[in-house]
PDB file of C-alpha atoms and ligand atoms in Angstrom:
ATOM      1  CA  MET T   1       0.000   0.000   0.000  1.00  0.00           C
ATOM      2  CA  SER T   2       0.988   3.587  -0.470  1.00  0.00           C
ATOM      3  CA  GLU T   3       1.360   4.145   3.270  1.00  0.00           C
ATOM      4  CA  SER T   4       4.435   1.910   3.416  1.00  0.00           C
ATOM      5  CA  LYS T   5       5.944   3.778   0.470  1.00  0.00           C
ATOM      6  CA  SER T   6       5.146   7.052   2.257  1.00  0.00           C
ATOM      7  CA  ALA T   7       6.986   5.880   5.337  1.00  0.00           C
ATOM      8  CA  GLU T   8      10.149   5.092   3.338  1.00  0.00           C
ATOM      9  CA  THR T   9      10.395   8.568   1.855  1.00  0.00           C
ATOM     10  CA  GLN T  10       9.398  10.847   4.722  1.00  0.00           C
ATOM     11  CA  PRO T  11      12.004  12.422   6.998  1.00  0.00           C
ATOM     12  CA  ALA T  12      12.887  10.443  10.117  1.00  0.00           C
ATOM     13  CA  LYS T  13      10.387  10.769  13.006  1.00  0.00           C
ATOM     14  CA  GLN T  14       8.308  13.312  11.043  1.00  0.00           C
ATOM     15  CA  PRO T  15       4.772  12.065  10.441  1.00  0.00           C
ATOM     16  CA  LEU T  16       3.032  13.077   7.244  1.00  0.00           C
ATOM     17  CA  PRO T  17       0.158  15.514   7.607  1.00  0.00           C
ATOM     18  CA  PRO T  18      -3.048  13.524   8.220  1.00  0.00           C
ATOM     19  CA  GLY T  19      -4.484  12.257   4.948  1.00  0.00           C
ATOM     20  CA  MET T  20      -1.496  13.347   2.849  1.00  0.00           C
ATOM     21  CA  ILE T  21      -0.369  10.618   0.460  1.00  0.00           C
ATOM     22  CA  LEU T  22       2.892  10.411  -1.449  1.00  0.00           C
ATOM     23  CA  GLY T  23       3.035   9.197  -5.043  1.00  0.00           C
ATOM     24  CA  PRO T  24       5.426   6.597  -6.483  1.00  0.00           C
ATOM     25  CA  ASP T  25       7.990   9.391  -6.972  1.00  0.00           C
ATOM     26  CA  GLY T  26       8.002  10.059  -3.224  1.00  0.00           C
ATOM     27  CA  LYS T  27       6.429  13.484  -3.649  1.00  0.00           C
ATOM     28  CA  PRO T  28       3.036  14.610  -2.345  1.00  0.00           C
ATOM     29  CA  CYS T  29       0.420  13.230  -4.714  1.00  0.00           C
ATOM     30  CA  LYS T  30      -2.386  15.701  -5.267  1.00  0.00           C
ATOM     31  CA  ILE T  31      -4.635  13.308  -7.153  1.00  0.00           C
ATOM     32  CA  CYS T  32      -4.209  10.687  -4.379  1.00  0.00           C
ATOM     33  CA  THR T  33      -5.159  13.120  -1.607  1.00  0.00           C
ATOM     34  CA  ALA T  34      -8.412  14.820  -0.634  1.00  0.00           C
ATOM     35  CA  PHE T  35      -8.239  18.569  -1.132  1.00  0.00           C
ATOM     36  CA  ARG T  36      -9.072  19.217   2.536  1.00  0.00           C
ATOM     37  CA  ASN T  37      -5.773  17.463   3.425  1.00  0.00           C
ATOM     38  CA  TRP T  38      -3.741  19.437   0.920  1.00  0.00           C
ATOM     39  CA  PRO T  39      -1.980  22.343   2.678  1.00  0.00           C
ATOM     40  CA  LYS T  40      -2.592  25.693   1.052  1.00  0.00           C
ATOM     41  CA  THR T  41       1.091  26.487   0.517  1.00  0.00           C
ATOM     42  CA  THR T  42       1.939  23.190  -1.155  1.00  0.00           C
ATOM     43  CA  LYS T  43       2.160  24.338  -4.777  1.00  0.00           C
ATOM     44  CA  LYS T  44       4.612  27.138  -4.098  1.00  0.00           C
ATOM     45  CA  THR T  45       6.623  24.877  -1.809  1.00  0.00           C
ATOM     46  CA  THR T  46       6.745  22.058  -4.352  1.00  0.00           C
ATOM     47  CA  GLN T  47       7.961  24.370  -7.110  1.00  0.00           C
ATOM     48  CA  ASN T  48      10.662  25.848  -4.917  1.00  0.00           C
ATOM     49  CA  ALA T  49      11.796  22.484  -3.647  1.00  0.00           C
ATOM     50  CA  SER T  50      11.829  20.929  -7.127  1.00  0.00           C
ATOM     51  CA  SER T  51      13.984  23.666  -8.586  1.00  0.00           C
ATOM     52  CA  GLY T  52      16.319  23.726  -5.581  1.00  0.00           C
ATOM     53  CA  SER T  53      17.388  20.079  -5.488  1.00  0.00           C
ATOM     54  CA  SER T  54      18.422  17.485  -8.027  1.00  0.00           C
ATOM     55  CA  THR T  55      17.822  14.408  -5.865  1.00  0.00           C
ATOM     56  CA  GLY T  56      14.273  13.044  -5.493  1.00  0.00           C
ATOM     57  CA  THR T  57      14.754  11.959  -1.878  1.00  0.00           C
ATOM     58  CA  LYS T  58      16.061  15.327  -0.766  1.00  0.00           C
ATOM     59  CA  THR T  59      13.275  17.051  -2.637  1.00  0.00           C
ATOM     60  CA  SER T  60      10.539  14.951  -1.127  1.00  0.00           C
ATOM     61  CA  ALA T  61      12.028  15.329   2.366  1.00  0.00           C
ATOM     62  CA  ALA T  62      12.105  19.096   1.972  1.00  0.00           C
ATOM     63  CA  VAL T  63       8.585  19.154   0.604  1.00  0.00           C
ATOM     64  CA  THR T  64       7.265  16.882   3.314  1.00  0.00           C
ATOM     65  CA  THR T  65       8.857  18.945   6.058  1.00  0.00           C
ATOM     66  CA  ALA T  66       7.378  22.096   4.569  1.00  0.00           C
ATOM     67  CA  LEU T  67       3.997  20.405   4.267  1.00  0.00           C
ATOM     68  CA  ILE T  68       4.017  19.379   7.893  1.00  0.00           C
ATOM     69  CA  SER T  69       4.913  22.898   9.017  1.00  0.00           C
ATOM     70  CA  ALA T  70       2.287  24.382   6.734  1.00  0.00           C
ATOM     71  CA  SER T  71      -0.440  22.046   7.888  1.00  0.00           C
ATOM     72  CA  GLN T  72       0.446  22.486  11.545  1.00  0.00           C
ATOM     73  CA  ALA T  73       0.484  26.253  11.170  1.00  0.00           C
ATOM     74  CA  ALA T  74      -2.713  26.435   9.167  1.00  0.00           C
ATOM     75  CA  ALA T  75      -4.742  23.523  10.644  1.00  0.00           C
ATOM     76  CA  PRO T  76      -8.090  24.783   9.298  1.00  0.00           C
ATOM     77  CA  SER T  77     -11.115  23.698  11.308  1.00  0.00           C
ATOM     78  CA  HIS T  78     -13.186  23.280   8.124  1.00  0.00           C
ATOM     79  CA  PRO T  79     -12.169  22.757   4.465  1.00  0.00           C
ATOM     80  CA  PRO T  80     -11.701  25.969   2.486  1.00  0.00           C
ATOM     81  CA  ALA T  81     -14.042  26.708  -0.407  1.00  0.00           C
ATOM     82  CA  ARG T  82     -12.730  25.626  -3.791  1.00  0.00           C
ATOM     83  CA  SER T  83     -13.499  26.888  -7.273  1.00  0.00           C
ATOM     84  CA  GLU T  84     -15.347  24.533  -9.620  1.00  0.00           C
ATOM     85  CA  ASN T  85     -12.572  24.981 -12.172  1.00  0.00           C
ATOM     86  CA  CYS T  86      -9.789  23.554  -9.993  1.00  0.00           C
ATOM     87  CA  PRO T  87      -8.186  20.228 -10.943  1.00  0.00           C
ATOM     88  CA  PRO T  88      -9.876  17.269  -9.237  1.00  0.00           C
ATOM     89  CA  ASP T  89      -8.755  15.753  -5.966  1.00  0.00           C
ATOM     90  CA  VAL T  90      -9.066  12.048  -5.137  1.00  0.00           C
ATOM     91  CA  GLU T  91     -12.730  12.435  -4.131  1.00  0.00           C
ATOM     92  CA  GLN T  92     -13.909  14.408  -7.131  1.00  0.00           C
ATOM     93  CA  LEU T  93     -12.062  12.099  -9.510  1.00  0.00           C
ATOM     94  CA  GLY T  94     -13.542   9.094  -7.699  1.00  0.00           C
ATOM     95  CA  ARG T  95     -17.115  10.404  -7.874  1.00  0.00           C
ATOM     96  CA  ALA T  96     -16.750  11.208 -11.572  1.00  0.00           C
ATOM     97  CA  THR T  97     -15.205   7.823 -12.349  1.00  0.00           C
ATOM     98  CA  TRP T  98     -17.811   5.857 -10.401  1.00  0.00           C
ATOM     99  CA  THR T  99     -20.548   7.900 -12.111  1.00  0.00           C
ATOM    100  CA  PHE T 100     -19.115   6.991 -15.505  1.00  0.00           C
ATOM    101  CA  LEU T 101     -18.611   3.313 -14.639  1.00  0.00           C
ATOM    102  CA  HIS T 102     -21.990   2.704 -12.960  1.00  0.00           C
ATOM    103  CA  THR T 103     -23.860   4.627 -15.663  1.00  0.00           C
ATOM    104  CA  THR T 104     -22.043   2.762 -18.420  1.00  0.00           C
ATOM    105  CA  ALA T 105     -22.922  -0.521 -16.697  1.00  0.00           C
ATOM    106  CA  ALA T 106     -26.567   0.524 -16.321  1.00  0.00           C
ATOM    107  CA  TYR T 107     -26.788   1.106 -20.094  1.00  0.00           C
ATOM    108  CA  TYR T 108     -24.634  -1.885 -21.088  1.00  0.00           C
ATOM    109  CA  PRO T 109     -26.632  -4.382 -23.212  1.00  0.00           C
ATOM    110  CA  GLU T 110     -28.446  -7.304 -21.614  1.00  0.00           C
ATOM    111  CA  LYS T 111     -26.774  -9.462 -24.253  1.00  0.00           C
ATOM    112  CA  PRO T 112     -23.542  -7.785 -25.327  1.00  0.00           C
ATOM    113  CA  THR T 113     -21.741  -8.825 -28.483  1.00  0.00           C
ATOM    114  CA  PRO T 114     -18.278 -10.399 -28.155  1.00  0.00           C
ATOM    115  CA  ASN T 115     -16.857  -7.061 -29.293  1.00  0.00           C
ATOM    116  CA  GLN T 116     -18.765  -5.156 -26.582  1.00  0.00           C
ATOM    117  CA  ARG T 117     -17.608  -7.627 -23.935  1.00  0.00           C
ATOM    118  CA  ALA T 118     -14.014  -7.356 -25.071  1.00  0.00           C
ATOM    119  CA  ASN T 119     -14.158  -3.559 -24.972  1.00  0.00           C
ATOM    120  CA  MET T 120     -15.711  -3.526 -21.518  1.00  0.00           C
ATOM    121  CA  LEU T 121     -12.985  -5.865 -20.258  1.00  0.00           C
ATOM    122  CA  THR T 122     -10.358  -3.573 -21.748  1.00  0.00           C
ATOM    123  CA  LEU T 123     -11.966  -0.549 -20.078  1.00  0.00           C
ATOM    124  CA  ILE T 124     -11.978  -2.203 -16.656  1.00  0.00           C
ATOM    125  CA  ARG T 125      -8.501  -3.663 -16.985  1.00  0.00           C
ATOM    126  CA  SER T 126      -7.089  -0.310 -18.038  1.00  0.00           C
ATOM    127  CA  LEU T 127      -8.012   1.293 -14.708  1.00  0.00           C
ATOM    128  CA  PRO T 128      -5.278  -0.373 -12.623  1.00  0.00           C
ATOM    129  CA  VAL T 129      -2.782   0.764 -15.262  1.00  0.00           C
ATOM    130  CA  LEU T 130      -4.012   4.276 -16.033  1.00  0.00           C
ATOM    131  CA  TYR T 131      -6.038   5.593 -13.077  1.00  0.00           C
ATOM    132  CA  PRO T 132      -4.022   8.577 -11.828  1.00  0.00           C
ATOM    133  CA  CYS T 133      -4.512   7.917  -8.095  1.00  0.00           C
ATOM    134  CA  THR T 134      -1.837   5.251  -7.985  1.00  0.00           C
ATOM    135  CA  HIS T 135      -2.697   3.602  -4.669  1.00  0.00           C
ATOM    136  CA  CYS T 136      -6.392   3.515  -5.693  1.00  0.00           C
ATOM    137  CA  ALA T 137      -5.339   1.933  -8.991  1.00  0.00           C
ATOM    138  CA  SER T 138      -3.175  -0.750  -7.456  1.00  0.00           C
ATOM    139  CA  ASP T 139      -5.766  -1.684  -4.798  1.00  0.00           C
ATOM    140  CA  PHE T 140      -8.435  -1.853  -7.512  1.00  0.00           C
ATOM    141  CA  GLY T 141      -6.112  -4.050  -9.592  1.00  0.00           C
ATOM    142  CA  GLU T 142      -5.770  -6.474  -6.681  1.00  0.00           C
ATOM    143  CA  GLU T 143      -9.558  -6.654  -6.310  1.00  0.00           C
ATOM    144  CA  VAL T 144     -10.016  -7.246 -10.043  1.00  0.00           C
ATOM    145  CA  LYS T 145      -7.537 -10.123  -9.835  1.00  0.00           C
ATOM    146  CA  LYS T 146      -9.498 -11.673  -6.949  1.00  0.00           C
ATOM    147  CA  SER T 147     -12.888 -11.115  -8.620  1.00  0.00           C
ATOM    148  CA  PRO T 148     -12.651 -11.154 -12.422  1.00  0.00           C
ATOM    149  CA  PRO T 149     -15.067  -8.753 -14.156  1.00  0.00           C
ATOM    150  CA  ASP T 150     -18.510 -10.056 -15.094  1.00  0.00           C
ATOM    151  CA  VAL T 151     -19.119  -8.592 -18.530  1.00  0.00           C
ATOM    152  CA  SER T 152     -21.847 -11.101 -19.458  1.00  0.00           C
ATOM    153  CA  GLY T 153     -24.626  -8.493 -19.384  1.00  0.00           C
ATOM    154  CA  ARG T 154     -25.769  -5.288 -17.713  1.00  0.00           C
ATOM    155  CA  VAL T 155     -27.147  -6.924 -14.544  1.00  0.00           C
ATOM    156  CA  GLY T 156     -23.979  -8.907 -13.863  1.00  0.00           C
ATOM    157  CA  LEU T 157     -21.728  -5.980 -14.693  1.00  0.00           C
ATOM    158  CA  SER T 158     -23.714  -3.530 -12.552  1.00  0.00           C
ATOM    159  CA  ARG T 159     -23.539  -5.901  -9.589  1.00  0.00           C
ATOM    160  CA  TRP T 160     -19.848  -6.631 -10.103  1.00  0.00           C
ATOM    161  CA  LEU T 161     -19.040  -2.901 -10.143  1.00  0.00           C
ATOM    162  CA  CYS T 162     -21.223  -2.286  -7.109  1.00  0.00           C
ATOM    163  CA  GLU T 163     -19.286  -4.921  -5.178  1.00  0.00           C
ATOM    164  CA  ARG T 164     -15.923  -3.436  -6.192  1.00  0.00           C
ATOM    165  CA  HIS T 165     -17.161   0.034  -5.201  1.00  0.00           C
ATOM    166  CA  ASN T 166     -18.335  -1.391  -1.865  1.00  0.00           C
ATOM    167  CA  GLU T 167     -14.832  -2.725  -1.259  1.00  0.00           C
ATOM    168  CA  VAL T 168     -13.521   0.822  -1.585  1.00  0.00           C
ATOM    169  CA  ASN T 169     -16.383   2.130   0.584  1.00  0.00           C
ATOM    170  CA  GLU T 170     -15.460  -0.379   3.266  1.00  0.00           C
ATOM    171  CA  LYS T 171     -11.778   0.550   3.099  1.00  0.00           C
ATOM    172  CA  LEU T 172     -12.733   4.214   3.575  1.00  0.00           C
ATOM    173  CA  GLY T 173     -15.145   3.457   6.434  1.00  0.00           C
ATOM    174  CA  LYS T 174     -18.243   4.326   4.376  1.00  0.00           C
ATOM    175  CA  SER T 175     -21.503   2.401   4.363  1.00  0.00           C
ATOM    176  CA  LYS T 176     -22.130  -0.236   1.710  1.00  0.00           C
ATOM    177  CA  PHE T 177     -24.561   0.280  -1.140  1.00  0.00           C
ATOM    178  CA  ASN T 178     -27.375  -2.238  -1.743  1.00  0.00           C
ATOM    179  CA  CYS T 179     -26.263  -4.081  -4.906  1.00  0.00           C
ATOM    180  CA  ALA T 180     -29.766  -5.319  -5.858  1.00  0.00           C
ATOM    181  CA  VAL T 181     -30.326  -4.435  -9.526  1.00  0.00           C
ATOM    182  CA  GLU T 182     -33.488  -2.412  -8.700  1.00  0.00           C
ATOM    183  CA  LYS T 183     -31.471  -0.182  -6.364  1.00  0.00           C
ATOM    184  CA  LEU T 184     -28.671   0.198  -8.900  1.00  0.00           C
ATOM    185  CA  ASP T 185     -31.108   1.050 -11.704  1.00  0.00           C
ATOM    186  CA  GLU T 186     -32.868   3.551  -9.474  1.00  0.00           C
ATOM    187  CA  ARG T 187     -29.587   5.299  -8.668  1.00  0.00           C
ATOM    188  CA  TRP T 188     -27.921   5.143 -12.079  1.00  0.00           C
ATOM    189  CA  LYS T 189     -30.659   4.874 -14.712  1.00  0.00           C
ATOM    190  CA  ASP T 190     -34.314   5.321 -13.786  1.00  0.00           C
ATOM    191  CA  GLY T 191     -34.395   7.583 -10.732  1.00  0.00           C
ATOM    192  CA  PRO T 192     -36.787   7.083  -7.824  1.00  0.00           C
ATOM    193  CA  ASP T 193     -40.516   6.367  -8.230  1.00  0.00           C
ATOM    194  CA  ASP T 194     -41.467   9.666  -6.582  1.00  0.00           C
ATOM    195  CA  GLY T 195     -40.380  11.453  -9.762  1.00  0.00           C
ATOM    196  CA  SER T 196     -37.951  13.736  -7.946  1.00  0.00           C
ATOM    197  CA  CYS T 197     -35.311  13.135 -10.604  1.00  0.00           C
ATOM    198  CA  ASP T 198     -37.624  13.359 -13.636  1.00  0.00           C
TER     199      ASP T 198
HETATM  200  C1  LIG Y   1     -11.496   2.473  -8.950  1.00  0.00           C
HETATM  201  C2  LIG Y   1     -11.506   3.462  -7.785  1.00  0.00           C
HETATM  202  C3  LIG Y   1     -10.728   3.220  -6.679  1.00  0.00           C
HETATM  203  C4  LIG Y   1     -10.691   4.140  -5.628  1.00  0.00           C
HETATM  204  N1  LIG Y   1      -9.874   3.903  -4.575  1.00  0.00           N
HETATM  205  C5  LIG Y   1      -9.767   4.838  -3.603  1.00  0.00           C
HETATM  206  C6  LIG Y   1      -8.838   4.674  -2.527  1.00  0.00           C
HETATM  207  O1  LIG Y   1      -8.100   3.677  -2.476  1.00  0.00           O
HETATM  208  N2  LIG Y   1      -8.754   5.654  -1.590  1.00  0.00           N
HETATM  209  C7  LIG Y   1      -9.545   6.781  -1.650  1.00  0.00           C
HETATM  210  O2  LIG Y   1      -9.436   7.657  -0.782  1.00  0.00           O
HETATM  211  N3  LIG Y   1     -10.471   6.939  -2.636  1.00  0.00           N
HETATM  212  C8  LIG Y   1     -10.574   6.015  -3.600  1.00  0.00           C
HETATM  213  N4  LIG Y   1     -11.484   6.201  -4.620  1.00  0.00           N
HETATM  214  C9  LIG Y   1     -12.422   7.329  -4.537  1.00  0.00           C
HETATM  215  C10 LIG Y   1     -13.618   6.940  -3.618  1.00  0.00           C
HETATM  216  O3  LIG Y   1     -14.168   5.678  -3.991  1.00  0.00           O
HETATM  217  C11 LIG Y   1     -14.758   7.970  -3.679  1.00  0.00           C
HETATM  218  O4  LIG Y   1     -15.111   8.189  -5.031  1.00  0.00           O
HETATM  219  C12 LIG Y   1     -14.441   9.296  -3.035  1.00  0.00           C
HETATM  220  O5  LIG Y   1     -14.015   9.086  -1.705  1.00  0.00           O
HETATM  221  C13 LIG Y   1     -15.697  10.200  -3.003  1.00  0.00           C
HETATM  222  O6  LIG Y   1     -16.682   9.508  -2.247  1.00  0.00           O
HETATM  223  P1  LIG Y   1     -18.192   9.907  -2.136  1.00  0.00           P
HETATM  224  O7  LIG Y   1     -18.604   9.611  -0.729  1.00  0.00           O
HETATM  225  O8  LIG Y   1     -18.437  11.265  -2.658  1.00  0.00           O
HETATM  226  O9  LIG Y   1     -19.017   8.915  -3.073  1.00  0.00           O
HETATM  227  P2  LIG Y   1     -18.506   7.820  -4.073  1.00  0.00           P
HETATM  228  O10 LIG Y   1     -17.951   6.666  -3.321  1.00  0.00           O
HETATM  229  O11 LIG Y   1     -17.677   8.436  -5.133  1.00  0.00           O
HETATM  230  O12 LIG Y   1     -19.885   7.342  -4.721  1.00  0.00           O
HETATM  231  C14 LIG Y   1     -20.642   8.184  -5.592  1.00  0.00           C
HETATM  232  C15 LIG Y   1     -22.090   7.781  -5.488  1.00  0.00           C
HETATM  233  O13 LIG Y   1     -22.199   6.425  -5.887  1.00  0.00           O
HETATM  234  C16 LIG Y   1     -23.216   5.779  -5.160  1.00  0.00           C
HETATM  235  N5  LIG Y   1     -22.630   4.560  -4.631  1.00  0.00           N
HETATM  236  C17 LIG Y   1     -21.895   4.389  -3.498  1.00  0.00           C
HETATM  237  N6  LIG Y   1     -21.493   3.123  -3.384  1.00  0.00           N
HETATM  238  C18 LIG Y   1     -21.958   2.479  -4.469  1.00  0.00           C
HETATM  239  C19 LIG Y   1     -21.863   1.142  -4.907  1.00  0.00           C
HETATM  240  N7  LIG Y   1     -21.228   0.201  -4.218  1.00  0.00           N
HETATM  241  N8  LIG Y   1     -22.485   0.805  -6.055  1.00  0.00           N
HETATM  242  C20 LIG Y   1     -23.154   1.725  -6.781  1.00  0.00           C
HETATM  243  N9  LIG Y   1     -23.278   3.007  -6.415  1.00  0.00           N
HETATM  244  C21 LIG Y   1     -22.687   3.387  -5.259  1.00  0.00           C
HETATM  245  C22 LIG Y   1     -23.703   6.721  -4.094  1.00  0.00           C
HETATM  246  O14 LIG Y   1     -24.946   7.265  -4.521  1.00  0.00           O
HETATM  247  C23 LIG Y   1     -22.629   7.794  -4.066  1.00  0.00           C
HETATM  248  O15 LIG Y   1     -23.123   9.046  -3.739  1.00  0.00           O
HETATM  249  C24 LIG Y   1     -11.504   5.302  -5.683  1.00  0.00           C
HETATM  250  C25 LIG Y   1     -12.301   5.532  -6.818  1.00  0.00           C
HETATM  251  C26 LIG Y   1     -12.296   4.632  -7.860  1.00  0.00           C
HETATM  252  C27 LIG Y   1     -13.144   4.909  -9.090  1.00  0.00           C
END
């Protein structure tokens, strides 16, 4: 997991700011970290540190130390407001990706052609390779290995995705979603019977 990698690259006896995650390069990983855990001064600090050192370890140590100081100094009691046009953090990217995946599953054919199945498999298998939150990607890859994708039809695929999403929910301490197809269709395709989404 990323936490063990984080521990290798941080300065001795200096804990990372809560929620801050380092990427494979040992530097703070914005797309792996929720915005509320991203100290305000990080960008400036990262640029300065990157231009001031040629070794990755030194750079990440300097950045991490600066991050800790910044987060300890700032320690906001509530997350600051953020413009809609900012790059995504791990949560926004996650919500958008799940929305795409669940919606695509909800509209996937009941009886897909071999070509549609092959493309869906490629889409799912590309996530562990391409998803920019690297620790999310590698955990997802492990889950896909344990539970191979069901691309046989929209019901099986919707349920399979729901179960993978629930694994992430569980890891993050969130409640599980009911993976019954009626519940999934209500959330991702039809909306509730009361017409509130019509
Ligand atoms: C492949 C993948 C791996 C991820 N791994 C990590 C990780 O390791 N660490 C991390 O911090 N974040 C990870 N994320 C992001 C994380 O899952 C959330 O997207 C993010 O925390 C925002 O959560 P949220 O509470 O807004 O709702 P989300 O979890 O994004 O869910 C969006 C909506 O989907 C619905 N929903 C919830 N559960 C299910 C389900 N099981 N089936 C169908 N619909 C459901 C709910 O209506 C919910 O509001 C990952 C995202 C993806 C796509």
